[in-house]
mmCIF file of N, CA and C in Angstrom:
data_model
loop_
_atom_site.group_PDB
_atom_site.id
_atom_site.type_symbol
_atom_site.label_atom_id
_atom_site.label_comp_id
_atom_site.label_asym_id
_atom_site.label_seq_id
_atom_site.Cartn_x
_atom_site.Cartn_y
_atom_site.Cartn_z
ATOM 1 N N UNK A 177 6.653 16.515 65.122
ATOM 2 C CA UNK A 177 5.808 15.362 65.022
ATOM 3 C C UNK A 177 4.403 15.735 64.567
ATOM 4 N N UNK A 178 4.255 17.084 65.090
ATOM 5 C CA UNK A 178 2.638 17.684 64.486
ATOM 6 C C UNK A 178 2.528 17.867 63.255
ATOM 7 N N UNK A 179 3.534 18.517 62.974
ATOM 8 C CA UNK A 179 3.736 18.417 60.961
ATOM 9 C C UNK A 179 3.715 17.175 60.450
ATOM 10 N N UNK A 180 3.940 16.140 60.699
ATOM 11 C CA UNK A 180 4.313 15.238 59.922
ATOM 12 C C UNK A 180 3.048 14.216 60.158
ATOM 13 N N UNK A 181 2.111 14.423 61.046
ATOM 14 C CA UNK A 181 0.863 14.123 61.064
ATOM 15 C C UNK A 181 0.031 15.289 60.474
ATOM 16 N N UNK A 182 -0.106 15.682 60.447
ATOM 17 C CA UNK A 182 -0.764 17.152 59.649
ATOM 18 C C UNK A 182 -0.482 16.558 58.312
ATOM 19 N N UNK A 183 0.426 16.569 57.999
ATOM 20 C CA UNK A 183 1.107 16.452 56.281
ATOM 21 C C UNK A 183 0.382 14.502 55.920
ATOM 22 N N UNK A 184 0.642 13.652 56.733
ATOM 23 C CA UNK A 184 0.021 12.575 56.621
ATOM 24 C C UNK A 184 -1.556 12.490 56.550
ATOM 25 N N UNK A 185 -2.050 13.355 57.298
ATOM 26 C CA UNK A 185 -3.220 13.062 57.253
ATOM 27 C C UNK A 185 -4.131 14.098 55.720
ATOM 28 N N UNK A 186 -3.438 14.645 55.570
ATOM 29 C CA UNK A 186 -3.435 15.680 54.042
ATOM 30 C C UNK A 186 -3.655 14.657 53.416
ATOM 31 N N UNK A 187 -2.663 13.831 52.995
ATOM 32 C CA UNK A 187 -2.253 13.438 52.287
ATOM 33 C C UNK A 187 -3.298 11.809 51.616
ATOM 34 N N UNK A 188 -3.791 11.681 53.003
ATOM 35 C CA UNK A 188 -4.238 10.394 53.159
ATOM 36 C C UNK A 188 -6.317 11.104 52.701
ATOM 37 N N UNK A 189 -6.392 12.202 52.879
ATOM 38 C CA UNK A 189 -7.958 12.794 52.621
ATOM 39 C C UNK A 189 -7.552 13.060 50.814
ATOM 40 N N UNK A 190 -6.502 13.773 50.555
ATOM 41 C CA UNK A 190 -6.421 13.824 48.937
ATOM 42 C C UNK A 190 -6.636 12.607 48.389
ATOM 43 N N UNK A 191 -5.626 11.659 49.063
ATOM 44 C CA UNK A 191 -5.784 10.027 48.126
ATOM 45 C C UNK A 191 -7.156 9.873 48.339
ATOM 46 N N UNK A 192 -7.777 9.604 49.251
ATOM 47 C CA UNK A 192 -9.431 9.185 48.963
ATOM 48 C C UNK A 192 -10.465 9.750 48.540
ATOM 49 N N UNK A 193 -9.758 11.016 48.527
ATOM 50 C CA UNK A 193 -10.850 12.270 47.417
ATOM 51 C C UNK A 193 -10.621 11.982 46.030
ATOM 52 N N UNK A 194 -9.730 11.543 45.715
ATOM 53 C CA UNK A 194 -9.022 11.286 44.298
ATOM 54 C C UNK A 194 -9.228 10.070 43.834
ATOM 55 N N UNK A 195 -9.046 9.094 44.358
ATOM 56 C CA UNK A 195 -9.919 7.492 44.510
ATOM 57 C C UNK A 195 -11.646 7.507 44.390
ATOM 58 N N UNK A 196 -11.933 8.083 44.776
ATOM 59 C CA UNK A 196 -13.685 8.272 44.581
ATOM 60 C C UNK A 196 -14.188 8.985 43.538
ATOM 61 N N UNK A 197 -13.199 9.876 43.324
ATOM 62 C CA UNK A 197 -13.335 10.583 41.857
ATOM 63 C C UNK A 197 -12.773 9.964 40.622
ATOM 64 N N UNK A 198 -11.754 9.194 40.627
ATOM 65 C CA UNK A 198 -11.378 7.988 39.699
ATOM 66 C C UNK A 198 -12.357 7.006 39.389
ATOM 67 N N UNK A 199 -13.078 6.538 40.455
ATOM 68 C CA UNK A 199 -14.397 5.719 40.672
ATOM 69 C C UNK A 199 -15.741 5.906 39.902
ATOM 70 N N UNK A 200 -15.596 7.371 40.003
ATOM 71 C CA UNK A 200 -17.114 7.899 39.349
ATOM 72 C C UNK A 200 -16.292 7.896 38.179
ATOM 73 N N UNK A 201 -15.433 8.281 37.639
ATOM 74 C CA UNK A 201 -15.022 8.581 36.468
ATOM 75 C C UNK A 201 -15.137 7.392 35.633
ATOM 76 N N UNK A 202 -14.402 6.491 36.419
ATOM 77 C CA UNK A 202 -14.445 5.031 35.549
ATOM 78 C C UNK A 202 -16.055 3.897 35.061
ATOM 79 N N UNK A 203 -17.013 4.198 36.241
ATOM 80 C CA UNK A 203 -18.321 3.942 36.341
ATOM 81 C C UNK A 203 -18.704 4.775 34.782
ATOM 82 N N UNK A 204 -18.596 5.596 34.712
ATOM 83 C CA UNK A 204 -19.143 6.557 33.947
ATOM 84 C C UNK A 204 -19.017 6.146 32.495
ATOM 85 N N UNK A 205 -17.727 6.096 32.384
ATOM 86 C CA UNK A 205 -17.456 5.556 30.974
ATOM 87 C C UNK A 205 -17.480 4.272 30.800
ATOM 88 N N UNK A 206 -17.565 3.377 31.785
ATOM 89 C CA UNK A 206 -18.034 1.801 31.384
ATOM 90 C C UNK A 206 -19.391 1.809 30.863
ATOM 91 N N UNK A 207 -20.138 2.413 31.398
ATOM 92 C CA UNK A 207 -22.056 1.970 30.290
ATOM 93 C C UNK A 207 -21.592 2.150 29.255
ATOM 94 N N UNK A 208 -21.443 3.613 29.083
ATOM 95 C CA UNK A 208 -21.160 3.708 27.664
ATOM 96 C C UNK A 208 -20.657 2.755 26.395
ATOM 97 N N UNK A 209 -19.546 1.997 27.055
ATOM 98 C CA UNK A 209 -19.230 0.934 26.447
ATOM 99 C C UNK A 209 -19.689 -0.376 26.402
ATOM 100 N N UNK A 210 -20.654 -0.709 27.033
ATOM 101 C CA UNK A 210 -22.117 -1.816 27.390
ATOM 102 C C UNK A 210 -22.144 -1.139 26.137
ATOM 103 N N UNK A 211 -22.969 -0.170 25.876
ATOM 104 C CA UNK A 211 -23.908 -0.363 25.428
ATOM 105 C C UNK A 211 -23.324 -0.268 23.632
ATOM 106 N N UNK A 212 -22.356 0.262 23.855
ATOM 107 C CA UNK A 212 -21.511 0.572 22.226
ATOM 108 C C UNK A 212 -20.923 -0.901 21.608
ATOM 109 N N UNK A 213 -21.003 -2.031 22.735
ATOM 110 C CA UNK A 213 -20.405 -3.254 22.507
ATOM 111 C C UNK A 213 -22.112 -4.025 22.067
ATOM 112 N N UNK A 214 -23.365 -3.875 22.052
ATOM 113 C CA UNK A 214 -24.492 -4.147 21.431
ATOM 114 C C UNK A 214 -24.505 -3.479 20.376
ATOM 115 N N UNK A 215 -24.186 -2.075 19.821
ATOM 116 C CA UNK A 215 -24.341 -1.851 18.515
ATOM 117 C C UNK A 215 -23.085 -2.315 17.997
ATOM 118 N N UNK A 216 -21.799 -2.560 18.001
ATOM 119 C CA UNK A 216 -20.829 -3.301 17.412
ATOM 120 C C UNK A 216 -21.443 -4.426 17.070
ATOM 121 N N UNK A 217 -22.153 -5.746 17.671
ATOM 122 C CA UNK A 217 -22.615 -6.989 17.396
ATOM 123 C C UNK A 217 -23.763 -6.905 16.322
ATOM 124 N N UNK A 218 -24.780 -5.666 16.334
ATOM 125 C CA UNK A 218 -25.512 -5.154 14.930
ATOM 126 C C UNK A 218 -25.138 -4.641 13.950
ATOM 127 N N UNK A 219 -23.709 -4.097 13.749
ATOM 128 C CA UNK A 219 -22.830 -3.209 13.065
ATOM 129 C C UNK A 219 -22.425 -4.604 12.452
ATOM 130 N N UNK A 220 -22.210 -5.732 12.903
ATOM 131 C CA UNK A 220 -20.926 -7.051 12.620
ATOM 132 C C UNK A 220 -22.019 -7.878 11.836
ATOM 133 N N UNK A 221 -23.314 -7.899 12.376
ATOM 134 C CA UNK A 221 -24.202 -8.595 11.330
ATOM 135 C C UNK A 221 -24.644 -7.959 10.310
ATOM 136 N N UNK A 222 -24.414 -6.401 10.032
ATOM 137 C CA UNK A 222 -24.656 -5.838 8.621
ATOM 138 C C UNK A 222 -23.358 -6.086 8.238
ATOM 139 N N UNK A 223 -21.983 -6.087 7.943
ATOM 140 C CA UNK A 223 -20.872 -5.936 8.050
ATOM 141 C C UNK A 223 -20.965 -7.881 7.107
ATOM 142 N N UNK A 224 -21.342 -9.028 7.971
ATOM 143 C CA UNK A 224 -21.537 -9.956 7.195
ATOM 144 C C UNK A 224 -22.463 -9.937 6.084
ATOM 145 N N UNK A 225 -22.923 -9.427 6.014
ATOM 146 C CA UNK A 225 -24.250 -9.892 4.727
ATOM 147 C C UNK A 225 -23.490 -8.736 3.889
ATOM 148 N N UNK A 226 -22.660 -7.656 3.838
ATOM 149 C CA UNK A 226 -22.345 -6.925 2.883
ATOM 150 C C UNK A 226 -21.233 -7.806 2.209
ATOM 151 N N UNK A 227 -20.294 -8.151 3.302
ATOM 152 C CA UNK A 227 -19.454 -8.674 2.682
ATOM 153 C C UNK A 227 -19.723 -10.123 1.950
ATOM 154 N N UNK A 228 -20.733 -10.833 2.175
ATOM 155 C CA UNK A 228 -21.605 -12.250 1.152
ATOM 156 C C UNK A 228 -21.258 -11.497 -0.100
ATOM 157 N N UNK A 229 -22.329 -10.246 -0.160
ATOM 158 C CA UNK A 229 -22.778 -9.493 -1.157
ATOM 159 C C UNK A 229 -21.519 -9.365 -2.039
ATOM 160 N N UNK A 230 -20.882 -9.242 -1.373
ATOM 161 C CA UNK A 230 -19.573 -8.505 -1.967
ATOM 162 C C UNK A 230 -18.484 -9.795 -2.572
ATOM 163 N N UNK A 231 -18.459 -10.437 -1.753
ATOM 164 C CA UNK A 231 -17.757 -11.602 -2.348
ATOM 165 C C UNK A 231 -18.360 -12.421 -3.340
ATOM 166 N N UNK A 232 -19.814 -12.800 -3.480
ATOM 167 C CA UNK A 232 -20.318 -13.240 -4.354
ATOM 168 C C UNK A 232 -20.399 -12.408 -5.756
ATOM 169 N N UNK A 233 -20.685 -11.094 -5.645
ATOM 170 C CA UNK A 233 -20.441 -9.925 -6.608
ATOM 171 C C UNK A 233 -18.851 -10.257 -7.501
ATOM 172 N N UNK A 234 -17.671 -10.295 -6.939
ATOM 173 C CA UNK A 234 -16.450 -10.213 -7.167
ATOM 174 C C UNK A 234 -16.575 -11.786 -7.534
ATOM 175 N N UNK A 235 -17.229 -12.871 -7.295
ATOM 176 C CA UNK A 235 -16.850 -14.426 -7.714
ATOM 177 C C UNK A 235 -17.163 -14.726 -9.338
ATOM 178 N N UNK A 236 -18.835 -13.693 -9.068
ATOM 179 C CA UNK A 236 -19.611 -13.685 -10.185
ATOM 180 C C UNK A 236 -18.926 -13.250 -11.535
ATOM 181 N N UNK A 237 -18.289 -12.088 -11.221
ATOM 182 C CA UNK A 237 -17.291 -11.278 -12.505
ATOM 183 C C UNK A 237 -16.469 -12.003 -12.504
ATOM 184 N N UNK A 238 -15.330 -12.678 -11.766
ATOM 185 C CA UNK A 238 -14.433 -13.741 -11.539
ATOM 186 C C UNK A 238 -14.913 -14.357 -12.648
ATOM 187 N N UNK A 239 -15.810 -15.458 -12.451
ATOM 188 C CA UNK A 239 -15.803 -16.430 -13.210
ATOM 189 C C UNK A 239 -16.365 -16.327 -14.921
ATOM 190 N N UNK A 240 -17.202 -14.824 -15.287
ATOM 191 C CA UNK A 240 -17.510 -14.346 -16.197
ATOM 192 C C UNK A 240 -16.269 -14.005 -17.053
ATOM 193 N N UNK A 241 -15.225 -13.501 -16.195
ATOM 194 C CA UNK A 241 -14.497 -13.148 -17.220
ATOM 195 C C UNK A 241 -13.300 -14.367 -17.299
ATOM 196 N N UNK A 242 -13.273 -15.387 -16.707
ATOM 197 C CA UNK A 242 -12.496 -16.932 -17.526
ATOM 198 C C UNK A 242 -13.206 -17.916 -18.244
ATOM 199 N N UNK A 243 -14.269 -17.135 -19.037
ATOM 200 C CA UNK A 243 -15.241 -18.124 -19.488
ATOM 201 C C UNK A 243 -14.887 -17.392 -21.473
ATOM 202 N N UNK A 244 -14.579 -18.376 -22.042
ATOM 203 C CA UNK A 244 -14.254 -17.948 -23.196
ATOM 204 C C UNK A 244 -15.576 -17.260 -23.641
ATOM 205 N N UNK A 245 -14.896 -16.540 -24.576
ATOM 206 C CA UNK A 245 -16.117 -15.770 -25.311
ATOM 207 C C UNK A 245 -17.189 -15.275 -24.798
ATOM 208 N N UNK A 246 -17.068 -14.581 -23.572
ATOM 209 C CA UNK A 246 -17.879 -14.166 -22.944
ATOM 210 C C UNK A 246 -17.496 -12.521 -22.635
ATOM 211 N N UNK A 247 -18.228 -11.549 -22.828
ATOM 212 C CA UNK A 247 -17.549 -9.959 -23.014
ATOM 213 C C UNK A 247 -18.125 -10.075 -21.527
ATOM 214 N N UNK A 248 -17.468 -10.223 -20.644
ATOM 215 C CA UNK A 248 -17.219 -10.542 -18.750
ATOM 216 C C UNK A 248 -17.050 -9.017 -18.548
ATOM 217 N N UNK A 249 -16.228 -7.505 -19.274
ATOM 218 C CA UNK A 249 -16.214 -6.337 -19.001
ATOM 219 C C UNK A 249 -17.602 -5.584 -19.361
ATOM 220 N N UNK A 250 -18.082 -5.934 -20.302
ATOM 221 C CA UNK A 250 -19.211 -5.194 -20.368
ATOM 222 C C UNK A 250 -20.738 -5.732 -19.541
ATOM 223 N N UNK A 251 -20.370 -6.498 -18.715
ATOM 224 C CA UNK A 251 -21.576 -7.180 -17.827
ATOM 225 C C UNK A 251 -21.456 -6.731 -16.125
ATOM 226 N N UNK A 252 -22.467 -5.739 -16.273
ATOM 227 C CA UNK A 252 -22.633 -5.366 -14.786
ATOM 228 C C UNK A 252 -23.013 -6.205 -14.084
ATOM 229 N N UNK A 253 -22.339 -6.657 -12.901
ATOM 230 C CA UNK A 253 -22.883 -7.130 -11.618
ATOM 231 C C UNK A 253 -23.061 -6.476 -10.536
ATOM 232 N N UNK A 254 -24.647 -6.863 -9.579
ATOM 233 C CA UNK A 254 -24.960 -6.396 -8.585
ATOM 234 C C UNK A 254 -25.194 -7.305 -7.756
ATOM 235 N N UNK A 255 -25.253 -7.354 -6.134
ATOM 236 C CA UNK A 255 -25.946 -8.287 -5.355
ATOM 237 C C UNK A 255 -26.451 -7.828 -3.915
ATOM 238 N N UNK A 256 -27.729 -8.640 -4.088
ATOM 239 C CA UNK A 256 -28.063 -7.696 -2.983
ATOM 240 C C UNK A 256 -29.415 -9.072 -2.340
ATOM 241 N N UNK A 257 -28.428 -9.009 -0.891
ATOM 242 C CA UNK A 257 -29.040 -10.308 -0.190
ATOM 243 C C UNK A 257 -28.906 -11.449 -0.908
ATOM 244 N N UNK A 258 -28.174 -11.959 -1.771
ATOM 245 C CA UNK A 258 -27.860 -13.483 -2.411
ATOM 246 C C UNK A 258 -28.604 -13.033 -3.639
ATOM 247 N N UNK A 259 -29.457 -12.066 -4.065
ATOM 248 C CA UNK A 259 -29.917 -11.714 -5.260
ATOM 249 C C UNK A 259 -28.831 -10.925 -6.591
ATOM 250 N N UNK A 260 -28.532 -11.954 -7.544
ATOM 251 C CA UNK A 260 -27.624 -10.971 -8.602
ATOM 252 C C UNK A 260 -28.696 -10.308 -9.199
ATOM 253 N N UNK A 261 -28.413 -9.115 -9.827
ATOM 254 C CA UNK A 261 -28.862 -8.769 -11.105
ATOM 255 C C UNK A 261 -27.809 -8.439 -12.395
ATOM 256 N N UNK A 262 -27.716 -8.887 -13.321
ATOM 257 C CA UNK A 262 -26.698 -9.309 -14.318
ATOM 258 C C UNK A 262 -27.598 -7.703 -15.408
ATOM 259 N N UNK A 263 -26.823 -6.954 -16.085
ATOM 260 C CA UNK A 263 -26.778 -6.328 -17.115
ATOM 261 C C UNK A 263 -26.155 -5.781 -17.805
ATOM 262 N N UNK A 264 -26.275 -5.632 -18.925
ATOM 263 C CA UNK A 264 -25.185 -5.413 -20.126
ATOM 264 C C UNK A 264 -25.269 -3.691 -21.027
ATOM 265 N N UNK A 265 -24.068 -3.298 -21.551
ATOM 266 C CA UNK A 265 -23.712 -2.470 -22.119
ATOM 267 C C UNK A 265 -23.986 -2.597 -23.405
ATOM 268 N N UNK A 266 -23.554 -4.240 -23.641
ATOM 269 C CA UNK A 266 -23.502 -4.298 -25.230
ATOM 270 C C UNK A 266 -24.406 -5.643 -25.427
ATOM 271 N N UNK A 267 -24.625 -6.027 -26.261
ATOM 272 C CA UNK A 267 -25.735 -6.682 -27.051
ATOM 273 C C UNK A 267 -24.736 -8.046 -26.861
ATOM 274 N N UNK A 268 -25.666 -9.465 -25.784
ATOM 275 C CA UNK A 268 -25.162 -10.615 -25.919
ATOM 276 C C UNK A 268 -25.625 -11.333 -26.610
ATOM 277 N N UNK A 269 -25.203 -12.987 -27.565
ATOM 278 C CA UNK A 269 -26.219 -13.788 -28.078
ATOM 279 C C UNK A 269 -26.804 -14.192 -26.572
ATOM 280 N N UNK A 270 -27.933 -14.938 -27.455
ATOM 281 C CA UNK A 270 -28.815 -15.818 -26.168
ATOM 282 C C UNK A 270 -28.412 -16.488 -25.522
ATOM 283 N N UNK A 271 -26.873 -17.414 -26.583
ATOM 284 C CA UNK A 271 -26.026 -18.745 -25.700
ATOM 285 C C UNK A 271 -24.987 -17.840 -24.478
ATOM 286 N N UNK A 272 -24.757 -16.498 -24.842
ATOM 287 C CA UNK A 272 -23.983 -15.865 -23.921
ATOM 288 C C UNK A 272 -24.861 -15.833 -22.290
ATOM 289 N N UNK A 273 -26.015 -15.079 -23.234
ATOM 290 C CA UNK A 273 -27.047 -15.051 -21.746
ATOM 291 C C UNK A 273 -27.266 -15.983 -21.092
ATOM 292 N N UNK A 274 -27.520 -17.169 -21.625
ATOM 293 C CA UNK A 274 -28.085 -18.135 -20.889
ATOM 294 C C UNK A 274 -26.671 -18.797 -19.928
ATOM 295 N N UNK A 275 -25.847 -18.693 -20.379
ATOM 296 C CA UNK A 275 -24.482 -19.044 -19.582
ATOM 297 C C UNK A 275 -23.896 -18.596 -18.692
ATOM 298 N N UNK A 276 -24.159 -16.702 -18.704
ATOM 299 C CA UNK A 276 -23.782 -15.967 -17.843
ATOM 300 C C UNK A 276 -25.123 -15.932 -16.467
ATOM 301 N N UNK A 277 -26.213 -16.518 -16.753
ATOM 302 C CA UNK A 277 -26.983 -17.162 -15.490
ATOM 303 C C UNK A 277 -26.945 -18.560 -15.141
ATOM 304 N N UNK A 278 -26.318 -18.956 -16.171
ATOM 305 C CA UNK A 278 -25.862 -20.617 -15.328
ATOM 306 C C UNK A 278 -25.055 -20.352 -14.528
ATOM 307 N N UNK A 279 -24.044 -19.730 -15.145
ATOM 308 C CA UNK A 279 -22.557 -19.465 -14.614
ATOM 309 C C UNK A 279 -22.708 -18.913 -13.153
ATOM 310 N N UNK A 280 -23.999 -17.920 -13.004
ATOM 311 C CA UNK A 280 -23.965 -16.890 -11.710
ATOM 312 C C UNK A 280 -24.895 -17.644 -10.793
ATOM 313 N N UNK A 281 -25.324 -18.984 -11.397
ATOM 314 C CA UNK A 281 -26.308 -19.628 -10.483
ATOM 315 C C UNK A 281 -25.507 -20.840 -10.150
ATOM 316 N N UNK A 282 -24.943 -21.395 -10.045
ATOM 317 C CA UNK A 282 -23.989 -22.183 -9.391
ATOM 318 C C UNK A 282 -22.662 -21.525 -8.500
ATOM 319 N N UNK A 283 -22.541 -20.160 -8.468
ATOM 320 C CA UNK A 283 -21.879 -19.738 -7.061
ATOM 321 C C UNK A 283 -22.695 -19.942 -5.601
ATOM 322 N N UNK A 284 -21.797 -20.275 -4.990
ATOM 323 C CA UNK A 284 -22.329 -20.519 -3.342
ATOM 324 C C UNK A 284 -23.336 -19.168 -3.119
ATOM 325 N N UNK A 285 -24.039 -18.972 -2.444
ATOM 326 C CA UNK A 285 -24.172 -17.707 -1.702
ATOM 327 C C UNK A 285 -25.559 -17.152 -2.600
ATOM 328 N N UNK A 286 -25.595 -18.078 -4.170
ATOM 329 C CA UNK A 286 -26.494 -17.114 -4.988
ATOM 330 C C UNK A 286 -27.939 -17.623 -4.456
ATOM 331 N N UNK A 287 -29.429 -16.688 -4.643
ATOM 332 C CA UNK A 287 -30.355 -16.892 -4.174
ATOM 333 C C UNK A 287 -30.931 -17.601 -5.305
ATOM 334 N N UNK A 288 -31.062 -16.238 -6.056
ATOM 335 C CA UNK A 288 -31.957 -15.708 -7.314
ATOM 336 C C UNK A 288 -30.969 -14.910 -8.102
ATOM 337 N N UNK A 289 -31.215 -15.328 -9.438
ATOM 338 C CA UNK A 289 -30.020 -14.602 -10.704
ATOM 339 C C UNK A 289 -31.418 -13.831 -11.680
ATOM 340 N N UNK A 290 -31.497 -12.603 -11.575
ATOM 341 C CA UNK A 290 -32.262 -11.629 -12.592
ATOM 342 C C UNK A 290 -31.019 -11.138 -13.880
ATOM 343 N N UNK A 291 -32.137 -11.729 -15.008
ATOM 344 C CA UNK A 291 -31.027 -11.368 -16.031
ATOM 345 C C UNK A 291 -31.625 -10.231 -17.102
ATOM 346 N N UNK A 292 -32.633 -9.683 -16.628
ATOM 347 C CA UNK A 292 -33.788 -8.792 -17.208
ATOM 348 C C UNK A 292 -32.746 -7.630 -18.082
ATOM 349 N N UNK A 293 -31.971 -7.018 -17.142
ATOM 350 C CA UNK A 293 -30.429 -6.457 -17.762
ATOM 351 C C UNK A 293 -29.976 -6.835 -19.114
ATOM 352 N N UNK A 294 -29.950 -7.780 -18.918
ATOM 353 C CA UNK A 294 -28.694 -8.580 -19.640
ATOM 354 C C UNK A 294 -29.495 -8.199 -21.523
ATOM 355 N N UNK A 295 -28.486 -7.234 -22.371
ATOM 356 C CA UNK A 295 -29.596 -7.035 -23.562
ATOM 357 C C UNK A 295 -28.771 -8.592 -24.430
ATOM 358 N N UNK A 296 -30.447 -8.784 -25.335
ATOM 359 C CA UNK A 296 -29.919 -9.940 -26.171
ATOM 360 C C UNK A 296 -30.398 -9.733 -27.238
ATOM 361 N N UNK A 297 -30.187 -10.443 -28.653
ATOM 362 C CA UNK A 297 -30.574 -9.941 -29.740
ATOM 363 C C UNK A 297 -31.974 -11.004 -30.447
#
């Protein structure tokens, strides 16, 4: 009967040594994650404005290149904060230019369209 209280009471000091040490353990790594769940929510608001950027970028060439007569491959697009900047490889007329900033100023999302890029003859 002495053993088997001996062995119980072992048994019963490990579990609560082991429980208190699970305790600190778990305490420990919860801040950490406080505080990693505030830079996720700053990470998620750069994360939106890239992807604006990015979708408006990809709408802009989109619609450049279903626009007849418009060389839509040789026209760089950039965007940055709702700002395009439009520029070219190859030499547009003026009616090209002036279309490819109509065109980029009636997407959602656009601020300001710089066409300073854009060469014309």
């Amino acid at each position: 009967m002495k053993k088997f209280a001996i062995t119980a009471a072992a048994a019963t000091a490990l579990t609560l040594t082991m429980a208190s040490a699970f305790a600190e353990t778990t305490q420990a790594t919860q801040a950490p994650m406080m505080l990693a769940a505030g830079e996720v929510k700053e990470a998620a608001k750069d994360t939106t404005e890239a992807v604006s950027d990015t979708w408006i970028t990809t709408k802009v060439k989109a619609d450049l290149a279903t626009e007849a007569g418009m060389p839509a491959t040789d026209i760089k697009v950039e965007t940055n904060k709702g700002v395009v900047s439009l520029s070219s490889t190859t030499v547009l007329t003026d009616a090209q230019k002036e279309r490819a900033v109509m065109i980029t100023k009636n997407i959602k999302g656009v601020t300001a369209v710089s066409a300073d890029g854009l060469k014309s003859e």
